[in-house]
Amino acid sequence: MKPDKILLDHGSGGAMSHQLVIQTLLPAFDNPLLSTLHDGAVIDIGNGSRLAFSTDSFVVDPIFFPGGSIGDLAVNGTVNDLAMCGAEPAYLSVGLILEEGFPFSDFERVISDMKAAALAAGVMIVTGDTKVVPKGAADKIFINTTGLGYIQPGIDVGPSRVVSGDRIILSGTMADHGMTILSRRENLSFSGPVQSDTAALNHLVKKMLQICPDIHMLRDPTRGGVGTTLNEVAGSAAFGIQIDEAHLPVKGAVAGMCELLGLDPLYVANEGKFLAFIPSNETNAVLKILQSDPLGKDAVIIGEVVADHPGQVVMKTRIGGSRMVRMLTGEQLPRIC
C-alpha cells in the first residue's frame, strides 16, 4: 500500500527507495535512457561517441568524519557513478545549499576537500550554483554534484549484459563508510582504527577496462549495501545470484561493531567499493589488476551469476546452509551519504 507521506525509508536505498523509483518516478519520466536504471544515463551523441551523465546529492551527518568529509564524498560519489557506466569522468557541476549561520571556516574546509578530490580524480568543476536558506531550513550544508564522462569505443558496461556464468568480484571490504558515520554520530568506539572508504574509483576502473574491455557490469554498493545492490541486479532478470558468506570481506573491527549493534554488513553503505560482473575466463586477470592497486588490494570473488532461482540472491552460509538475501527494508542509517 502506498504511504500518504514520504518516509525516511524512502531514502534508504533499500526496498522502499526502489518502490519510489519503480512506482512513481519511472512512470512519470519513462524513456529508454532512464529505464535501464543504471548508475547514470549513457547518451549516444552521434558518430559513435557516447557520454555518461549522472547526478547525486549529499546530506551526510556529520559533515566531517574519519577518512573524509561531505566535500570529497560529493565529488567521489558522482565520479564513481560515471565510472560504473564504463566512462572516464571529465566534468562536474556543483550545487550548494547552505544554512544561514554555517561557519565560514567549515565552508572553506569543505570546498578545499572538493578541490583536492577533483584533482585526484582528474575532473574539472566547471559550473555550479549556491543558495542560502534561513537557519533551520537545512542542516549546515547539502551538496549536489552532476557529472559528464566519455565512454571509449568498444566499452559496453550495463545491467543488460549480465549473463549466467559471470563471476562477481567485490573490490574490497564492506561497511567501512556506514559504520564510520554511525560511530562518529553516536560517539561509539571501535576496537581498531576504522575510517570511511570514500575514494574515486575511476582510475582503477580504467585499469580493469584496459585488460578486460568486455566487463559486463559495474555497480557501487552505496546506500543499501552489497545485499541490496545484488538484488537490484537480479531483480526480474532470468538469472539468479549465488554468493558465499565465507568470501565476504569485512574488517574485524567493523564486523564486531555490526554484531554488537545487530547490523548486517551486507546492508551497510560503502563509498569506495564496487561490484564487477566479469566473464569467467577473464576473472583471474581482472582480480590480479585489482589486487595490485591500493584501492583494490582486498578484492575477492564473492559469487557468480547462476541459472537457478531467477530474480533471487542466495548466500551459502559458513555452516553450509543457504540463506535468501533480500533488499534492505527499513532505514538503518539515515543521512549516510
PDB file of C-alpha atoms in Angstrom, residues 10-249:
ATOM      1  CA  HIS A  10      12.197   6.165   1.003  1.00  0.00           C
ATOM      2  CA  GLY A  11      15.817   7.396   1.104  1.00  0.00           C
ATOM      3  CA  SER A  12      17.401   4.230   2.484  1.00  0.00           C
ATOM      4  CA  GLY A  13      18.492   2.855  -0.860  1.00  0.00           C
ATOM      5  CA  GLY A  14      16.508  -0.296   0.015  1.00  0.00           C
ATOM      6  CA  ALA A  15      13.116  -1.725  -0.864  1.00  0.00           C
ATOM      7  CA  MET A  16      11.073   1.477  -0.363  1.00  0.00           C
ATOM      8  CA  SER A  17      13.582   3.560  -2.350  1.00  0.00           C
ATOM      9  CA  HIS A  18      13.231   1.003  -5.125  1.00  0.00           C
ATOM     10  CA  GLN A  19       9.433   1.221  -4.940  1.00  0.00           C
ATOM     11  CA  LEU A  20       9.570   5.028  -5.110  1.00  0.00           C
ATOM     12  CA  VAL A  21      11.577   4.818  -8.329  1.00  0.00           C
ATOM     13  CA  ILE A  22       9.608   1.988  -9.944  1.00  0.00           C
ATOM     14  CA  GLN A  23       6.092   3.087  -8.954  1.00  0.00           C
ATOM     15  CA  THR A  24       6.322   6.902  -9.124  1.00  0.00           C
ATOM     16  CA  LEU A  25       9.451   8.322 -10.783  1.00  0.00           C
ATOM     17  CA  LEU A  26       9.926   5.871 -13.633  1.00  0.00           C
ATOM     18  CA  PRO A  27       6.279   6.059 -14.874  1.00  0.00           C
ATOM     19  CA  ALA A  28       6.422   9.871 -14.732  1.00  0.00           C
ATOM     20  CA  PHE A  29       9.669  10.296 -16.642  1.00  0.00           C
ATOM     21  CA  ASP A  30       9.878   7.000 -18.527  1.00  0.00           C
ATOM     22  CA  ASN A  31      12.242   6.920 -21.507  1.00  0.00           C
ATOM     23  CA  PRO A  32      14.742   4.400 -22.891  1.00  0.00           C
ATOM     24  CA  LEU A  33      17.751   6.059 -21.200  1.00  0.00           C
ATOM     25  CA  LEU A  34      16.147   6.144 -17.747  1.00  0.00           C
ATOM     26  CA  SER A  35      14.549   2.702 -17.870  1.00  0.00           C
ATOM     27  CA  THR A  36      17.916   0.936 -17.814  1.00  0.00           C
ATOM     28  CA  LEU A  37      18.186   2.010 -14.138  1.00  0.00           C
ATOM     29  CA  HIS A  38      21.952   2.197 -14.469  1.00  0.00           C
ATOM     30  CA  ASP A  39      24.156   4.426 -12.268  1.00  0.00           C
ATOM     31  CA  GLY A  40      23.923   7.060 -14.996  1.00  0.00           C
ATOM     32  CA  ALA A  41      22.416   7.622 -18.429  1.00  0.00           C
ATOM     33  CA  VAL A  42      24.514   6.547 -21.430  1.00  0.00           C
ATOM     34  CA  ILE A  43      23.828   9.007 -24.274  1.00  0.00           C
ATOM     35  CA  ASP A  44      24.738   8.413 -27.919  1.00  0.00           C
ATOM     36  CA  ILE A  45      25.798  11.816 -29.321  1.00  0.00           C
ATOM     37  CA  GLY A  46      26.462  10.587 -32.859  1.00  0.00           C
ATOM     38  CA  ASN A  47      29.491   9.472 -34.846  1.00  0.00           C
ATOM     39  CA  GLY A  48      29.887   6.537 -32.463  1.00  0.00           C
ATOM     40  CA  SER A  49      30.563   8.820 -29.475  1.00  0.00           C
ATOM     41  CA  ARG A  50      28.833   8.247 -26.140  1.00  0.00           C
ATOM     42  CA  LEU A  51      28.612  10.232 -22.921  1.00  0.00           C
ATOM     43  CA  ALA A  52      27.710   9.072 -19.417  1.00  0.00           C
ATOM     44  CA  PHE A  53      25.605  11.561 -17.423  1.00  0.00           C
ATOM     45  CA  SER A  54      24.893  11.173 -13.699  1.00  0.00           C
ATOM     46  CA  THR A  55      23.847  13.164 -10.623  1.00  0.00           C
ATOM     47  CA  ASP A  56      23.839  12.645  -6.854  1.00  0.00           C
ATOM     48  CA  SER A  57      23.019  14.645  -3.716  1.00  0.00           C
ATOM     49  CA  PHE A  58      24.832  14.539  -0.394  1.00  0.00           C
ATOM     50  CA  VAL A  59      23.356  15.258   3.045  1.00  0.00           C
ATOM     51  CA  VAL A  60      25.710  13.228   5.257  1.00  0.00           C
ATOM     52  CA  ASP A  61      25.753  13.905   9.004  1.00  0.00           C
ATOM     53  CA  PRO A  62      28.335  14.620  10.395  1.00  0.00           C
ATOM     54  CA  ILE A  63      29.893  16.596   7.549  1.00  0.00           C
ATOM     55  CA  PHE A  64      33.445  15.781   8.720  1.00  0.00           C
ATOM     56  CA  PHE A  65      34.370  12.181   9.628  1.00  0.00           C
ATOM     57  CA  PRO A  66      37.439   9.904   9.733  1.00  0.00           C
ATOM     58  CA  GLY A  67      38.611   9.409   6.167  1.00  0.00           C
ATOM     59  CA  GLY A  68      36.720  12.277   4.546  1.00  0.00           C
ATOM     60  CA  SER A  69      34.048  14.948   4.515  1.00  0.00           C
ATOM     61  CA  ILE A  70      30.873  15.827   2.662  1.00  0.00           C
ATOM     62  CA  GLY A  71      33.160  17.673   0.202  1.00  0.00           C
ATOM     63  CA  ASP A  72      35.237  14.788  -1.118  1.00  0.00           C
ATOM     64  CA  LEU A  73      32.253  12.436  -0.735  1.00  0.00           C
ATOM     65  CA  ALA A  74      30.238  14.634  -3.143  1.00  0.00           C
ATOM     66  CA  VAL A  75      32.972  14.606  -5.782  1.00  0.00           C
ATOM     67  CA  ASN A  76      33.877  10.931  -5.415  1.00  0.00           C
ATOM     68  CA  GLY A  77      30.237   9.814  -5.460  1.00  0.00           C
ATOM     69  CA  THR A  78      29.435  11.244  -8.868  1.00  0.00           C
ATOM     70  CA  VAL A  79      32.851  10.339 -10.290  1.00  0.00           C
ATOM     71  CA  ASN A  80      32.164   6.744  -9.247  1.00  0.00           C
ATOM     72  CA  ASP A  81      28.664   6.707 -10.744  1.00  0.00           C
ATOM     73  CA  LEU A  82      30.197   7.723 -14.079  1.00  0.00           C
ATOM     74  CA  ALA A  83      32.954   5.115 -13.743  1.00  0.00           C
ATOM     75  CA  MET A  84      30.289   2.432 -13.106  1.00  0.00           C
ATOM     76  CA  CYS A  85      28.961   3.253 -16.595  1.00  0.00           C
ATOM     77  CA  GLY A  86      32.405   2.457 -18.000  1.00  0.00           C
ATOM     78  CA  ALA A  87      33.074   6.169 -18.563  1.00  0.00           C
ATOM     79  CA  GLU A  88      36.117   8.343 -17.982  1.00  0.00           C
ATOM     80  CA  PRO A  89      34.738  11.207 -15.829  1.00  0.00           C
ATOM     81  CA  ALA A  90      35.626  14.678 -17.132  1.00  0.00           C
ATOM     82  CA  TYR A  91      33.337  17.486 -15.873  1.00  0.00           C
ATOM     83  CA  LEU A  92      31.274  18.154 -12.748  1.00  0.00           C
ATOM     84  CA  SER A  93      28.759  20.775 -11.691  1.00  0.00           C
ATOM     85  CA  VAL A  94      28.280  21.646  -8.005  1.00  0.00           C
ATOM     86  CA  GLY A  95      25.087  22.860  -6.336  1.00  0.00           C
ATOM     87  CA  LEU A  96      25.456  24.130  -2.749  1.00  0.00           C
ATOM     88  CA  ILE A  97      22.590  24.685  -0.284  1.00  0.00           C
ATOM     89  CA  LEU A  98      23.931  26.479   2.795  1.00  0.00           C
ATOM     90  CA  GLU A  99      22.180  27.090   6.115  1.00  0.00           C
ATOM     91  CA  GLU A 100      22.325  30.621   7.485  1.00  0.00           C
ATOM     92  CA  GLY A 101      24.932  30.671  10.279  1.00  0.00           C
ATOM     93  CA  PHE A 102      27.104  27.865   8.852  1.00  0.00           C
ATOM     94  CA  PRO A 103      30.704  28.683   9.944  1.00  0.00           C
ATOM     95  CA  PHE A 104      32.726  30.107   7.058  1.00  0.00           C
ATOM     96  CA  SER A 105      35.802  28.165   8.171  1.00  0.00           C
ATOM     97  CA  ASP A 106      33.861  24.896   7.754  1.00  0.00           C
ATOM     98  CA  PHE A 107      32.621  26.055   4.348  1.00  0.00           C
ATOM     99  CA  GLU A 108      36.193  26.731   3.216  1.00  0.00           C
ATOM    100  CA  ARG A 109      37.300  23.318   4.520  1.00  0.00           C
ATOM    101  CA  VAL A 110      34.562  21.571   2.532  1.00  0.00           C
ATOM    102  CA  ILE A 111      35.487  23.475  -0.634  1.00  0.00           C
ATOM    103  CA  SER A 112      39.173  22.633  -0.117  1.00  0.00           C
ATOM    104  CA  ASP A 113      38.271  18.937   0.169  1.00  0.00           C
ATOM    105  CA  MET A 114      36.225  19.164  -3.042  1.00  0.00           C
ATOM    106  CA  LYS A 115      39.160  20.749  -4.857  1.00  0.00           C
ATOM    107  CA  ALA A 116      41.561  18.021  -3.690  1.00  0.00           C
ATOM    108  CA  ALA A 117      39.122  15.245  -4.637  1.00  0.00           C
ATOM    109  CA  ALA A 118      38.555  16.711  -8.107  1.00  0.00           C
ATOM    110  CA  LEU A 119      42.306  16.950  -8.703  1.00  0.00           C
ATOM    111  CA  ALA A 120      42.822  13.350  -7.563  1.00  0.00           C
ATOM    112  CA  ALA A 121      40.035  12.098  -9.826  1.00  0.00           C
ATOM    113  CA  GLY A 122      41.221  14.186 -12.782  1.00  0.00           C
ATOM    114  CA  VAL A 123      37.922  16.044 -13.267  1.00  0.00           C
ATOM    115  CA  MET A 124      37.127  19.751 -13.583  1.00  0.00           C
ATOM    116  CA  ILE A 125      34.324  21.532 -11.713  1.00  0.00           C
ATOM    117  CA  VAL A 126      33.045  23.759 -14.493  1.00  0.00           C
ATOM    118  CA  THR A 127      29.735  25.222 -13.301  1.00  0.00           C
ATOM    119  CA  GLY A 128      27.616  25.492 -10.198  1.00  0.00           C
ATOM    120  CA  ASP A 129      25.084  27.309  -8.053  1.00  0.00           C
ATOM    121  CA  THR A 130      24.812  28.467  -4.429  1.00  0.00           C
ATOM    122  CA  LYS A 131      21.687  29.038  -2.329  1.00  0.00           C
ATOM    123  CA  VAL A 132      21.479  30.132   1.325  1.00  0.00           C
ATOM    124  CA  VAL A 133      18.348  29.231   3.314  1.00  0.00           C
ATOM    125  CA  PRO A 134      17.196  30.533   6.734  1.00  0.00           C
ATOM    126  CA  LYS A 135      18.589  28.836   9.838  1.00  0.00           C
ATOM    127  CA  GLY A 136      16.678  25.590  10.440  1.00  0.00           C
ATOM    128  CA  ALA A 137      15.560  25.199   6.822  1.00  0.00           C
ATOM    129  CA  ALA A 138      18.602  22.969   6.131  1.00  0.00           C
ATOM    130  CA  ASP A 139      21.376  21.401   8.221  1.00  0.00           C
ATOM    131  CA  LYS A 140      24.725  23.165   7.663  1.00  0.00           C
ATOM    132  CA  ILE A 141      25.368  22.212   4.021  1.00  0.00           C
ATOM    133  CA  PHE A 142      23.832  19.993   1.355  1.00  0.00           C
ATOM    134  CA  ILE A 143      25.655  19.380  -1.948  1.00  0.00           C
ATOM    135  CA  ASN A 144      24.508  18.169  -5.364  1.00  0.00           C
ATOM    136  CA  THR A 145      27.051  17.133  -7.985  1.00  0.00           C
ATOM    137  CA  THR A 146      26.325  16.250 -11.604  1.00  0.00           C
ATOM    138  CA  GLY A 147      28.893  14.797 -13.967  1.00  0.00           C
ATOM    139  CA  LEU A 148      29.725  14.025 -17.575  1.00  0.00           C
ATOM    140  CA  GLY A 149      32.198  11.452 -18.804  1.00  0.00           C
ATOM    141  CA  TYR A 150      33.346   9.908 -22.058  1.00  0.00           C
ATOM    142  CA  ILE A 151      32.860   6.237 -22.933  1.00  0.00           C
ATOM    143  CA  GLN A 152      35.569   4.804 -25.133  1.00  0.00           C
ATOM    144  CA  PRO A 153      34.620   2.792 -28.264  1.00  0.00           C
ATOM    145  CA  GLY A 154      34.194  -0.911 -27.556  1.00  0.00           C
ATOM    146  CA  ILE A 155      33.166  -0.427 -23.921  1.00  0.00           C
ATOM    147  CA  ASP A 156      29.619  -1.563 -23.059  1.00  0.00           C
ATOM    148  CA  VAL A 157      29.008  -1.834 -19.315  1.00  0.00           C
ATOM    149  CA  GLY A 158      25.422  -2.235 -18.151  1.00  0.00           C
ATOM    150  CA  PRO A 159      22.774  -4.413 -16.478  1.00  0.00           C
ATOM    151  CA  SER A 160      21.589  -5.943 -19.777  1.00  0.00           C
ATOM    152  CA  ARG A 161      24.982  -7.588 -20.327  1.00  0.00           C
ATOM    153  CA  VAL A 162      24.974  -9.746 -17.177  1.00  0.00           C
ATOM    154  CA  VAL A 163      24.693 -13.463 -18.047  1.00  0.00           C
ATOM    155  CA  SER A 164      24.711 -16.759 -16.231  1.00  0.00           C
ATOM    156  CA  GLY A 165      28.287 -17.817 -15.533  1.00  0.00           C
ATOM    157  CA  ASP A 166      29.614 -14.326 -14.800  1.00  0.00           C
ATOM    158  CA  ARG A 167      31.849 -14.162 -11.735  1.00  0.00           C
ATOM    159  CA  ILE A 168      31.147 -11.414  -9.191  1.00  0.00           C
ATOM    160  CA  ILE A 169      34.120  -9.548  -7.724  1.00  0.00           C
ATOM    161  CA  LEU A 170      33.834  -7.195  -4.722  1.00  0.00           C
ATOM    162  CA  SER A 171      36.707  -4.694  -4.798  1.00  0.00           C
ATOM    163  CA  GLY A 172      37.280  -4.565  -1.028  1.00  0.00           C
ATOM    164  CA  THR A 173      35.878  -4.730   2.491  1.00  0.00           C
ATOM    165  CA  MET A 174      32.221  -3.999   3.198  1.00  0.00           C
ATOM    166  CA  ALA A 175      30.566  -1.479   5.531  1.00  0.00           C
ATOM    167  CA  ASP A 176      33.579   0.756   6.332  1.00  0.00           C
ATOM    168  CA  HIS A 177      31.812   4.032   5.443  1.00  0.00           C
ATOM    169  CA  GLY A 178      28.491   3.268   7.098  1.00  0.00           C
ATOM    170  CA  MET A 179      29.987   2.143  10.388  1.00  0.00           C
ATOM    171  CA  THR A 180      32.372   5.121  10.439  1.00  0.00           C
ATOM    172  CA  ILE A 181      29.463   7.562  10.099  1.00  0.00           C
ATOM    173  CA  LEU A 182      27.424   5.716  12.716  1.00  0.00           C
ATOM    174  CA  SER A 183      30.294   5.610  15.208  1.00  0.00           C
ATOM    175  CA  ARG A 184      31.033   9.324  14.803  1.00  0.00           C
ATOM    176  CA  ARG A 185      27.365  10.336  15.014  1.00  0.00           C
ATOM    177  CA  GLU A 186      26.698   8.232  18.115  1.00  0.00           C
ATOM    178  CA  ASN A 187      30.174   8.661  19.742  1.00  0.00           C
ATOM    179  CA  LEU A 188      30.839   4.922  19.609  1.00  0.00           C
ATOM    180  CA  SER A 189      34.343   3.425  19.797  1.00  0.00           C
ATOM    181  CA  PHE A 190      35.771   0.652  17.646  1.00  0.00           C
ATOM    182  CA  SER A 191      38.308  -1.889  18.855  1.00  0.00           C
ATOM    183  CA  GLY A 192      40.573  -0.831  15.969  1.00  0.00           C
ATOM    184  CA  PRO A 193      41.045   2.083  13.555  1.00  0.00           C
ATOM    185  CA  VAL A 194      38.166   2.396  11.097  1.00  0.00           C
ATOM    186  CA  GLN A 195      37.555   5.123   8.563  1.00  0.00           C
ATOM    187  CA  SER A 196      35.349   5.839   5.596  1.00  0.00           C
ATOM    188  CA  ASP A 197      36.414   4.231   2.320  1.00  0.00           C
ATOM    189  CA  THR A 198      35.374   7.265   0.231  1.00  0.00           C
ATOM    190  CA  ALA A 199      37.591   7.340  -2.851  1.00  0.00           C
ATOM    191  CA  ALA A 200      37.435   7.982  -6.583  1.00  0.00           C
ATOM    192  CA  LEU A 201      37.418   4.632  -8.374  1.00  0.00           C
ATOM    193  CA  ASN A 202      37.724   5.852 -11.961  1.00  0.00           C
ATOM    194  CA  HIS A 203      41.466   5.238 -12.308  1.00  0.00           C
ATOM    195  CA  LEU A 204      41.085   1.663 -11.013  1.00  0.00           C
ATOM    196  CA  VAL A 205      38.149   1.004 -13.345  1.00  0.00           C
ATOM    197  CA  LYS A 206      40.183   2.315 -16.278  1.00  0.00           C
ATOM    198  CA  LYS A 207      42.975  -0.177 -15.489  1.00  0.00           C
ATOM    199  CA  MET A 208      40.422  -3.004 -15.451  1.00  0.00           C
ATOM    200  CA  LEU A 209      38.872  -1.991 -18.761  1.00  0.00           C
ATOM    201  CA  GLN A 210      42.304  -1.812 -20.387  1.00  0.00           C
ATOM    202  CA  ILE A 211      42.923  -5.506 -19.681  1.00  0.00           C
ATOM    203  CA  CYS A 212      39.282  -6.619 -19.959  1.00  0.00           C
ATOM    204  CA  PRO A 213      37.138  -4.369 -22.210  1.00  0.00           C
ATOM    205  CA  ASP A 214      34.386  -6.980 -22.003  1.00  0.00           C
ATOM    206  CA  ILE A 215      33.442  -6.267 -18.364  1.00  0.00           C
ATOM    207  CA  HIS A 216      29.683  -6.868 -18.287  1.00  0.00           C
ATOM    208  CA  MET A 217      28.606  -4.656 -15.420  1.00  0.00           C
ATOM    209  CA  LEU A 218      29.864  -2.450 -12.597  1.00  0.00           C
ATOM    210  CA  ARG A 219      27.871  -1.105  -9.657  1.00  0.00           C
ATOM    211  CA  ASP A 220      28.979   0.672  -6.463  1.00  0.00           C
ATOM    212  CA  PRO A 221      27.077  -0.648  -3.417  1.00  0.00           C
ATOM    213  CA  THR A 222      26.426   2.628  -1.568  1.00  0.00           C
ATOM    214  CA  ARG A 223      23.113   3.036   0.306  1.00  0.00           C
ATOM    215  CA  GLY A 224      21.570  -0.371   0.951  1.00  0.00           C
ATOM    216  CA  GLY A 225      24.971  -2.053   0.707  1.00  0.00           C
ATOM    217  CA  VAL A 226      26.057  -5.142  -1.213  1.00  0.00           C
ATOM    218  CA  GLY A 227      22.889  -7.099  -0.400  1.00  0.00           C
ATOM    219  CA  THR A 228      20.512  -4.537  -1.873  1.00  0.00           C
ATOM    220  CA  THR A 229      22.714  -3.865  -4.902  1.00  0.00           C
ATOM    221  CA  LEU A 230      22.832  -7.552  -5.819  1.00  0.00           C
ATOM    222  CA  ASN A 231      19.027  -7.670  -5.562  1.00  0.00           C
ATOM    223  CA  GLU A 232      18.761  -4.675  -7.912  1.00  0.00           C
ATOM    224  CA  VAL A 233      20.874  -6.551 -10.449  1.00  0.00           C
ATOM    225  CA  ALA A 234      18.954  -9.822 -10.121  1.00  0.00           C
ATOM    226  CA  GLY A 235      15.589  -8.035  -9.977  1.00  0.00           C
ATOM    227  CA  SER A 236      13.229  -9.520 -12.516  1.00  0.00           C
ATOM    228  CA  ALA A 237      16.092 -10.966 -14.581  1.00  0.00           C
ATOM    229  CA  ALA A 238      16.148 -14.503 -15.930  1.00  0.00           C
ATOM    230  CA  PHE A 239      19.130 -15.366 -13.739  1.00  0.00           C
ATOM    231  CA  GLY A 240      19.895 -15.670 -10.045  1.00  0.00           C
ATOM    232  CA  ILE A 241      22.907 -14.722  -7.964  1.00  0.00           C
ATOM    233  CA  GLN A 242      24.799 -17.067  -5.642  1.00  0.00           C
ATOM    234  CA  ILE A 243      27.265 -15.657  -3.096  1.00  0.00           C
ATOM    235  CA  ASP A 244      29.434 -17.306  -0.442  1.00  0.00           C
ATOM    236  CA  GLU A 245      29.365 -15.863   3.087  1.00  0.00           C
ATOM    237  CA  ALA A 246      32.892 -17.150   3.791  1.00  0.00           C
ATOM    238  CA  HIS A 247      34.259 -14.979   0.971  1.00  0.00           C
ATOM    239  CA  LEU A 248      32.619 -11.683   2.015  1.00  0.00           C
ATOM    240  CA  PRO A 249      35.394  -9.343   3.199  1.00  0.00           C
TER     241      PRO A 249
END
